[in-house]
Structures are given as C-alpha cells and as structure tokens.
Amino acid sequence: MAGEFATRQPTTCARRADRSTLPVSTSVCHREAPTSGAARRAGGTNRAHPAPFPQRGGAPEQSLLGRDNRQGGGQSVEWSFDHLDHEQLLEMVSLRVDDRAFLGLLRKWLRAGILEPEGNILYPEAGTPQGGLVSPILANVYLHHVLDVWFEQVVKSHCQGDVLLCRYADDWLCAFRYSKDAEAFYRVLPKRLKKFNLEVAPEKTRLLRFSRYHPSMTRRFTFLGFEFFWTIDRRGKPRVMRRTARKKLQGACRRIKEWIKLNRHLPVRKFFDGLNARLRGHYNYYGIRGNSRALSRFYEWAKDCAFKWLNRRGGTRRSYTWARFAQVLDIVQIAQPRIFTTRYGRVMPSS
C-alpha cells in the first residue's frame, strides 16, 4: 500500500494533540441513479467500528468527516453502477457466499446482454444494470470492501488517535482525533479508490475542523439530510446539534406545495388524509431533538399552502376564512410537529 498507511512507522511519545480534529468531509455520489434503501445502516456508527466518540465531560473529542455540499467541500467519490469491476465484485461476494451455483448465476446476471434502441445487443464487461433490484446491494458490498474493511484493518492501525468511519449506503463520513491522521488519510484515499475504478472529486474535497472548543455555525457539514454543528446549550455546555439541511427543507417545502396544488380538488377528508401522511413522514425522519424550529417551519408552510390553494378550487367565493380553516384543522386532526427520540434501541415519541 503506497502512502502513509503502507507501513507502520515507529513513533515516539505523542505530543499534546489539538483535540479538535481536521476532518475530511466525505461523500459518495452517483452520476446515474443513487443507491436505494437496500443498504444497511448500523445505528450512528458503522457495525465494523462500534466504538463511539471518546467522551470528556459529555462532549466528543473528535471531529466529523461529513459531506458538505453547501461550501462544495468534502471528499467526494465519483462513481456509478457502470464502473464496478465484475471480477473484483464476485471475489468480494465469494468471501461470504460459498455457493458456486449462486455465484455462477450472479456472473450471468452481470454479463447479461442489453438490448439497445437500435436493436444491437451490448454485453457489459463492467458495472451492474441500472434499475436492477440487486444493484444497490452489490454496490453496498463493493463499498464495504473498498472502504469499511480497509479502514478497519489498515487505516486504524496506522493512526495514533481514535478514528471512526460511519457509512450509510453511498454516504459516509470519517472522524479523526489528530489532524495529522486526517491529513494522511486525505492523501492516501485517492490511491485506494483508484484501484477500484473510483476517483476523488477535488471540487468537493476539503478538511474541516469540527471541535467543541470552537462552536460556530460556520463550521458545519451536511450528512444524510441533516446539518451538524457545535453550539452552546442552555446550560452553557458545548453540544453537537442537528437540524434539517437547508436544501432538504426547501425541497420538502416545494414538494408539499406542488402536491397541495395538484390535489386541492379532492374531498376534504381525502385531501387531509394525504396531507397528514406526508407530514408524518417528514416528522418521522427529521423529528429529532433540537430540530423543532425546522419542523415548525415545514408545518406552517404546509398549512399556509393548504389555506391558499383550497381557496382557489373554483368560483369567486373563498371556501375558508382563517377562523373556519382552523376549525377544519381541528376536525381532521392535522398532524402536528413531533419530536422523536431513541431510547434503548427503539424509536419512541418524546413526552
């Protein structure tokens, strides 16, 4: 292995480290279709790396490596289903599956001909079929061996401080306690990815310092639809907070407005049943502690849009006044913003 992680160099007594790490913001993005929910998620951390952040006084000492599209930062890997090497992929699958018949069937599926509009049949030598039911699973297996196993067996053993890799499908982040470990990983990662037909997108790559000793909204990153940032809580203690990412919130507001506009002709009960289903779906994912303001903003936006477009269903008279509309919301039991919290591995609504 070339680079800093190729051989283990003897080290002397470690110097007092800057406890705020320089993280490499990292994400994997497809040129074609994104991976679906077939990929696994191991709580907050990767199953191969269950150790949480080391705690001191209730605050993490490490920095997070997360995707940050807001400033174009992050170590972003450009790839698509068309770039997966068949032989490497089959070798990875064979490490856990000892069934020659299954592997042979998988090989045939990967190399099945594709009928083009012109009538020609194309036999792919790399990649998996776009839209294939197994493609997201195979892509997850591919990334598991490219990133997870390598990080656990090689990167960890060559870092002096605590490190962490957290991945969900093709979105992942890393954390390093010491800046020199993050910088070494930053330099070696492109060489590792190149071996598997992957490459780094320089325009989306940066080192980010994420520390409780420097709480600021300017040092934040986006991961899985949330913005992570350090702030001072009501008790005067630094704490990592999460809120809905701006682009995700804006996109959700656009979609709910479009749905209300296109479905305002439905009967009142059916209309609000559909609206409630979409509101609850939003709350179920983004309903975390510290994100109540973003939830309320989404709820108020949906309510204002419903009032506006229900009054434009035809005719010259308005269907509702605000007083009458409030009565209707009580009758149909409009879904209110709700915070959910994780307790003992189960998701339960907070009291």
Short mmCIF file of C-alpha atoms in Angstrom, two decimals:
data_model
loop_
_atom_site.label_atom_id
_atom_site.label_comp_id
_atom_site.label_asym_id
_atom_site.label_seq_id
_atom_site.Cartn_x
_atom_site.Cartn_y
_atom_site.Cartn_z
CA MET A 1 0.00 0.00 0.00
CA ALA A 2 1.53 3.29 -1.07
CA GLY A 3 1.47 6.35 1.11
CA GLU A 4 1.46 6.89 4.83
CA PHE A 5 -0.64 3.78 5.51
CA ALA A 6 1.72 1.44 3.64
CA THR A 7 3.97 0.56 6.58
CA ARG A 8 3.79 1.16 10.28
CA GLN A 9 6.46 3.62 11.34
CA PRO A 10 7.76 3.52 14.91
CA THR A 11 6.56 6.53 16.85
CA THR A 12 7.90 8.23 19.91
CA CYS A 13 5.89 9.71 22.73
CA ALA A 14 2.96 11.56 21.21
CA ARG A 15 2.84 15.28 21.65
CA ARG A 16 -0.10 17.02 23.22
CA ALA A 17 -2.59 16.99 20.38
CA ASP A 18 -5.02 19.61 19.33
CA ARG A 19 -8.22 17.97 20.50
CA SER A 20 -10.17 19.46 17.63
CA THR A 21 -9.55 17.32 14.60
CA LEU A 22 -9.32 18.35 10.99
CA PRO A 23 -11.90 16.15 9.34
CA VAL A 24 -12.19 15.26 5.69
CA SER A 25 -15.75 15.78 4.59
CA THR A 26 -16.67 12.71 2.59
CA SER A 27 -19.49 11.50 0.42
CA VAL A 28 -20.11 9.13 -2.46
CA CYS A 29 -22.26 10.39 -5.29
CA HIS A 30 -23.62 8.64 -8.36
CA ARG A 31 -23.60 10.06 -11.83
CA GLU A 32 -26.61 7.91 -12.64
CA ALA A 33 -29.10 6.56 -10.12
CA PRO A 34 -28.48 6.65 -6.35
CA THR A 35 -28.47 3.54 -4.25
CA SER A 36 -31.75 2.76 -2.55
CA GLY A 37 -32.64 1.72 0.98
CA ALA A 38 -31.31 -1.78 0.39
CA ALA A 39 -28.07 -0.75 2.04
CA ARG A 40 -27.56 -1.36 5.71
CA ARG A 41 -27.40 1.21 8.45
CA ALA A 42 -25.65 0.44 11.70
CA GLY A 43 -27.03 2.92 14.19
CA GLY A 44 -24.91 6.05 14.37
CA THR A 45 -21.70 4.20 13.61
CA ASN A 46 -20.57 1.51 11.27
CA ARG A 47 -21.05 -2.03 12.59
CA ALA A 48 -17.43 -2.74 11.87
CA HIS A 49 -16.50 0.22 14.05
CA PRO A 50 -18.88 0.23 17.02
CA ALA A 51 -16.75 2.41 19.29
CA PRO A 52 -18.41 5.81 19.83
CA PHE A 53 -16.60 9.09 20.18
CA PRO A 54 -14.43 9.23 23.32
CA GLN A 55 -16.25 11.38 25.84
CA ARG A 56 -14.88 14.02 28.16
CA GLY A 57 -17.40 15.94 30.13
CA GLY A 58 -20.14 14.71 27.84
CA ALA A 59 -18.67 16.11 24.62
CA PRO A 60 -16.89 14.28 21.79
CA GLU A 61 -13.20 14.91 21.32
CA GLN A 62 -13.17 14.01 17.63
CA SER A 63 -14.13 15.85 14.52
CA LEU A 64 -16.55 14.56 11.94
CA LEU A 65 -15.83 13.97 8.31
CA GLY A 66 -19.07 14.69 6.60
CA ARG A 67 -20.47 15.66 3.28
CA ASP A 68 -20.90 19.40 2.93
CA ASN A 69 -22.45 20.47 -0.34
CA ARG A 70 -23.07 23.97 1.00
CA GLN A 71 -19.47 25.04 0.55
CA GLY A 72 -18.52 22.48 -2.05
CA GLY A 73 -16.35 20.73 0.47
CA GLY A 74 -15.91 17.12 1.30
CA GLN A 75 -14.03 14.17 -0.03
CA SER A 76 -16.47 13.16 -2.70
CA VAL A 77 -16.09 9.96 -4.70
CA GLU A 78 -17.41 9.98 -8.24
CA TRP A 79 -18.66 6.64 -9.48
CA SER A 80 -21.66 4.88 -10.95
CA PHE A 81 -23.01 1.37 -11.29
CA ASP A 82 -21.25 1.21 -14.68
CA HIS A 83 -17.79 1.27 -13.07
CA LEU A 84 -17.99 -1.77 -10.80
CA ASP A 85 -15.43 -4.40 -11.80
CA HIS A 86 -17.13 -7.79 -12.22
CA GLU A 87 -14.20 -9.94 -11.09
CA GLN A 88 -13.49 -7.82 -8.03
CA LEU A 89 -17.18 -7.77 -7.13
CA LEU A 90 -17.56 -11.55 -7.47
CA GLU A 91 -14.44 -12.08 -5.38
CA MET A 92 -15.90 -9.88 -2.64
CA VAL A 93 -19.20 -11.78 -2.68
CA SER A 94 -17.40 -15.15 -2.61
CA LEU A 95 -15.79 -14.24 0.72
CA ARG A 96 -19.20 -14.59 2.39
CA VAL A 97 -21.11 -16.82 -0.04
CA ASP A 98 -19.81 -20.35 -0.66
CA ASP A 99 -22.29 -21.38 -3.32
CA ARG A 100 -20.87 -21.89 -6.81
CA ALA A 101 -24.29 -22.12 -8.39
CA PHE A 102 -25.32 -18.78 -6.89
CA LEU A 103 -22.04 -17.12 -7.92
CA GLY A 104 -22.42 -18.51 -11.42
CA LEU A 105 -25.94 -17.15 -11.66
CA LEU A 106 -24.72 -13.78 -10.41
CA ARG A 107 -21.97 -13.76 -13.04
CA LYS A 108 -24.52 -14.46 -15.78
CA TRP A 109 -26.77 -11.70 -14.48
CA LEU A 110 -23.90 -9.20 -14.52
CA ARG A 111 -22.96 -10.09 -18.09
CA ALA A 112 -26.47 -10.40 -19.49
CA GLY A 113 -26.90 -8.62 -22.80
CA ILE A 114 -28.59 -5.24 -23.02
CA LEU A 115 -30.83 -4.55 -26.00
CA GLU A 116 -30.23 -1.03 -27.31
CA PRO A 117 -32.88 1.07 -29.13
CA GLU A 118 -31.05 0.48 -32.42
CA GLY A 119 -31.51 -3.27 -32.00
CA ASN A 120 -27.90 -4.05 -31.06
CA ILE A 121 -27.11 -6.25 -28.06
CA LEU A 122 -24.43 -4.92 -25.73
CA TYR A 123 -22.63 -7.31 -23.37
CA PRO A 124 -21.22 -5.25 -20.48
CA GLU A 125 -17.75 -6.02 -19.17
CA ALA A 126 -18.15 -3.89 -16.03
CA GLY A 127 -20.90 -2.43 -13.90
CA THR A 128 -24.33 -3.60 -12.82
CA PRO A 129 -27.66 -2.97 -14.59
CA GLN A 130 -29.23 0.39 -13.87
CA GLY A 131 -32.51 -0.16 -12.03
CA GLY A 132 -31.67 -3.76 -11.17
CA LEU A 133 -33.09 -4.94 -7.87
CA VAL A 134 -29.74 -6.37 -6.77
CA SER A 135 -27.63 -3.41 -7.93
CA PRO A 136 -27.90 -1.40 -4.66
CA ILE A 137 -26.96 -4.46 -2.60
CA LEU A 138 -23.96 -5.25 -4.80
CA ALA A 139 -22.88 -1.60 -4.70
CA ASN A 140 -23.05 -1.72 -0.91
CA VAL A 141 -20.96 -4.91 -0.85
CA TYR A 142 -18.45 -3.23 -3.14
CA LEU A 143 -18.13 -0.17 -0.91
CA HIS A 144 -17.93 -2.35 2.19
CA HIS A 145 -14.71 -3.92 0.97
CA VAL A 146 -13.35 -0.76 -0.63
CA LEU A 147 -13.90 1.44 2.43
CA ASP A 148 -15.12 -0.35 5.56
CA VAL A 149 -12.72 -3.30 5.62
CA TRP A 150 -9.75 -1.22 4.53
CA PHE A 151 -10.49 1.43 7.14
CA GLU A 152 -10.82 -1.16 9.91
CA GLN A 153 -7.78 -3.28 9.03
CA VAL A 154 -5.34 -0.73 7.64
CA VAL A 155 -6.25 2.86 8.46
CA LYS A 156 -6.99 2.29 12.14
CA SER A 157 -3.70 0.52 12.75
CA HIS A 158 -1.73 3.43 11.26
CA CYS A 159 -3.48 6.23 13.18
CA GLN A 160 -2.23 7.40 16.54
CA GLY A 161 -5.59 8.68 17.77
CA ASP A 162 -9.15 7.44 17.77
CA VAL A 163 -10.76 7.26 14.34
CA LEU A 164 -14.24 6.47 13.09
CA LEU A 165 -15.93 5.64 9.80
CA CYS A 166 -19.71 5.94 9.52
CA ARG A 167 -21.35 4.90 6.25
CA TYR A 168 -24.93 4.59 5.08
CA ALA A 169 -25.18 3.26 1.52
CA ASP A 170 -23.12 5.68 -0.57
CA ASP A 171 -22.98 8.46 2.04
CA TRP A 172 -20.18 8.24 4.57
CA LEU A 173 -18.10 10.33 6.92
CA CYS A 174 -14.87 9.88 8.88
CA ALA A 175 -13.60 11.29 12.14
CA PHE A 176 -10.02 11.65 13.36
CA ARG A 177 -8.83 12.87 16.71
CA TYR A 178 -5.49 14.13 15.41
CA SER A 179 -5.11 16.41 12.42
CA LYS A 180 -2.06 14.56 11.05
CA ASP A 181 -4.09 11.33 10.85
CA ALA A 182 -6.82 13.12 8.90
CA GLU A 183 -4.28 14.68 6.54
CA ALA A 184 -2.61 11.31 5.91
CA PHE A 185 -5.98 9.71 5.17
CA TYR A 186 -6.80 12.64 2.89
CA ARG A 187 -3.69 11.95 0.81
CA VAL A 188 -3.94 8.16 0.65
CA LEU A 189 -7.67 7.80 -0.05
CA PRO A 190 -7.48 8.70 -3.79
CA LYS A 191 -4.85 5.96 -4.31
CA ARG A 192 -7.09 3.42 -2.61
CA LEU A 193 -10.14 4.38 -4.66
CA LYS A 194 -8.24 4.30 -7.93
CA LYS A 195 -7.65 0.56 -7.51
CA PHE A 196 -11.42 0.02 -7.73
CA ASN A 197 -12.22 2.38 -10.62
CA LEU A 198 -13.27 5.17 -8.28
CA GLU A 199 -11.88 8.68 -8.11
CA VAL A 200 -11.96 11.72 -5.86
CA ALA A 201 -13.80 14.87 -6.89
CA PRO A 202 -11.37 17.67 -5.93
CA GLU A 203 -14.06 20.36 -6.12
CA LYS A 204 -15.95 18.62 -3.32
CA THR A 205 -12.96 17.90 -1.08
CA ARG A 206 -11.84 19.79 1.97
CA LEU A 207 -10.52 19.42 5.50
CA LEU A 208 -12.95 20.63 8.14
CA ARG A 209 -12.16 21.39 11.75
CA PHE A 210 -15.12 20.37 13.89
CA SER A 211 -14.43 20.96 17.58
CA ARG A 212 -16.34 21.68 20.76
CA TYR A 213 -13.65 24.25 21.56
CA HIS A 214 -14.69 26.31 18.55
CA PRO A 215 -18.51 26.20 18.44
CA SER A 216 -19.69 28.04 15.36
CA MET A 217 -22.33 27.80 12.67
CA THR A 218 -19.64 28.44 10.05
CA ARG A 219 -18.06 25.07 10.83
CA ARG A 220 -20.86 22.73 9.96
CA PHE A 221 -21.41 19.93 7.50
CA THR A 222 -24.32 18.04 5.98
CA PHE A 223 -24.86 14.30 6.32
CA LEU A 224 -27.99 12.29 5.50
CA GLY A 225 -30.14 15.39 5.21
CA PHE A 226 -29.01 16.99 8.48
CA GLU A 227 -26.65 19.84 9.27
CA PHE A 228 -24.28 19.09 12.17
CA PHE A 229 -22.78 21.95 14.16
CA TRP A 230 -21.42 22.76 17.61
CA THR A 231 -23.28 25.23 19.78
CA ILE A 232 -23.67 26.21 23.42
CA ASP A 233 -26.82 24.78 25.03
CA ARG A 234 -29.00 26.35 27.70
CA ARG A 235 -26.74 25.03 30.45
CA GLY A 236 -23.69 26.68 28.92
CA LYS A 237 -22.15 23.43 27.71
CA PRO A 238 -20.96 22.76 24.15
CA ARG A 239 -23.12 20.28 22.30
CA VAL A 240 -23.42 18.88 18.78
CA MET A 241 -26.77 19.84 17.34
CA ARG A 242 -28.60 18.76 14.21
CA ARG A 243 -31.15 20.48 12.06
CA THR A 244 -32.72 19.86 8.67
CA ALA A 245 -30.34 20.81 5.89
CA ARG A 246 -31.39 23.92 4.02
CA LYS A 247 -31.63 22.25 0.62
CA LYS A 248 -33.63 19.36 2.07
CA LEU A 249 -36.06 21.70 3.81
CA GLN A 250 -36.50 23.84 0.72
CA GLY A 251 -37.05 20.75 -1.41
CA ALA A 252 -39.62 19.37 1.04
CA CYS A 253 -41.49 22.69 1.00
CA ARG A 254 -41.56 22.71 -2.80
CA ARG A 255 -42.85 19.15 -2.98
CA ILE A 256 -45.62 19.65 -0.40
CA LYS A 257 -46.72 22.84 -2.16
CA GLU A 258 -46.87 21.06 -5.52
CA TRP A 259 -48.86 18.18 -4.04
CA ILE A 260 -51.36 20.55 -2.42
CA LYS A 261 -51.75 22.48 -5.65
CA LEU A 262 -52.39 19.35 -7.74
CA ASN A 263 -54.72 17.64 -5.24
CA ARG A 264 -56.83 20.54 -3.97
CA HIS A 265 -59.81 19.17 -5.93
CA LEU A 266 -60.05 16.09 -3.67
CA PRO A 267 -62.77 15.79 -1.00
CA VAL A 268 -61.72 17.48 2.24
CA ARG A 269 -61.27 14.25 4.23
CA LYS A 270 -59.27 12.54 1.49
CA PHE A 271 -57.17 15.65 0.92
CA PHE A 272 -56.15 15.96 4.56
CA ASP A 273 -55.50 12.21 4.87
CA GLY A 274 -52.93 12.54 2.10
CA LEU A 275 -51.50 15.72 3.62
CA ASN A 276 -51.20 14.12 7.06
CA ALA A 277 -49.39 11.12 5.61
CA ARG A 278 -46.76 13.42 4.09
CA LEU A 279 -46.41 15.49 7.24
CA ARG A 280 -45.95 12.39 9.41
CA GLY A 281 -43.37 11.01 7.00
CA HIS A 282 -41.38 14.23 7.33
CA TYR A 283 -41.64 14.24 11.13
CA ASN A 284 -40.63 10.58 11.40
CA TYR A 285 -37.29 11.28 9.77
CA TYR A 286 -36.48 14.83 10.83
CA GLY A 287 -38.17 14.73 14.24
CA ILE A 288 -35.05 14.83 16.43
CA ARG A 289 -34.21 16.91 19.46
CA GLY A 290 -33.01 20.38 18.55
CA ASN A 291 -34.82 20.42 15.21
CA SER A 292 -38.21 21.70 16.35
CA ARG A 293 -37.79 25.04 14.59
CA ALA A 294 -37.32 23.42 11.18
CA LEU A 295 -40.28 21.11 11.81
CA SER A 296 -42.49 24.05 12.74
CA ARG A 297 -41.39 25.94 9.65
CA PHE A 298 -42.36 23.00 7.44
CA TYR A 299 -45.71 22.62 9.21
CA GLU A 300 -46.58 26.31 8.93
CA TRP A 301 -45.61 26.31 5.27
CA ALA A 302 -47.86 23.32 4.54
CA LYS A 303 -50.74 24.91 6.45
CA ASP A 304 -50.40 28.23 4.61
CA CYS A 305 -50.24 26.47 1.25
CA ALA A 306 -53.32 24.41 2.07
CA PHE A 307 -55.26 27.55 3.04
CA LYS A 308 -54.18 29.32 -0.14
CA TRP A 309 -54.95 26.56 -2.64
CA LEU A 310 -58.14 25.27 -1.02
CA ASN A 311 -59.50 28.77 -1.52
CA ARG A 312 -58.72 28.51 -5.25
CA ARG A 313 -60.76 25.45 -6.12
CA GLY A 314 -63.10 27.39 -8.42
CA GLY A 315 -65.73 30.02 -8.10
CA THR A 316 -65.42 33.56 -6.87
CA ARG A 317 -66.15 32.96 -3.17
CA ARG A 318 -63.46 31.90 -0.75
CA SER A 319 -64.02 28.46 0.74
CA TYR A 320 -62.49 29.30 4.11
CA THR A 321 -61.64 32.13 6.40
CA TRP A 322 -58.79 31.61 8.82
CA ALA A 323 -61.23 31.03 11.65
CA ARG A 324 -63.19 28.44 9.66
CA PHE A 325 -59.94 26.85 8.42
CA ALA A 326 -58.69 26.45 12.00
CA GLN A 327 -61.92 24.60 12.86
CA VAL A 328 -61.41 22.27 9.90
CA LEU A 329 -57.85 21.52 11.02
CA ASP A 330 -59.17 20.54 14.44
CA ILE A 331 -61.79 18.27 12.92
CA VAL A 332 -59.43 16.46 10.55
CA GLN A 333 -56.72 16.35 13.25
CA ILE A 334 -53.90 17.80 11.20
CA ALA A 335 -50.53 16.17 12.06
CA GLN A 336 -48.60 18.46 14.40
CA PRO A 337 -44.79 18.66 14.52
CA ARG A 338 -43.46 15.91 16.76
CA ILE A 339 -40.04 15.16 18.19
CA PHE A 340 -38.92 11.55 18.30
CA THR A 341 -36.04 10.24 20.39
CA THR A 342 -34.16 6.94 20.52
CA ARG A 343 -34.35 5.06 23.80
CA TYR A 344 -32.87 1.64 24.33
CA GLY A 345 -32.71 0.99 20.60
CA ARG A 346 -36.39 1.80 20.00
CA VAL A 347 -37.82 4.91 18.42
CA MET A 348 -40.45 6.45 20.67
CA PRO A 349 -42.14 9.86 20.66
CA SER A 350 -40.84 12.18 23.32
CA SER A 351 -43.23 13.15 26.06
#
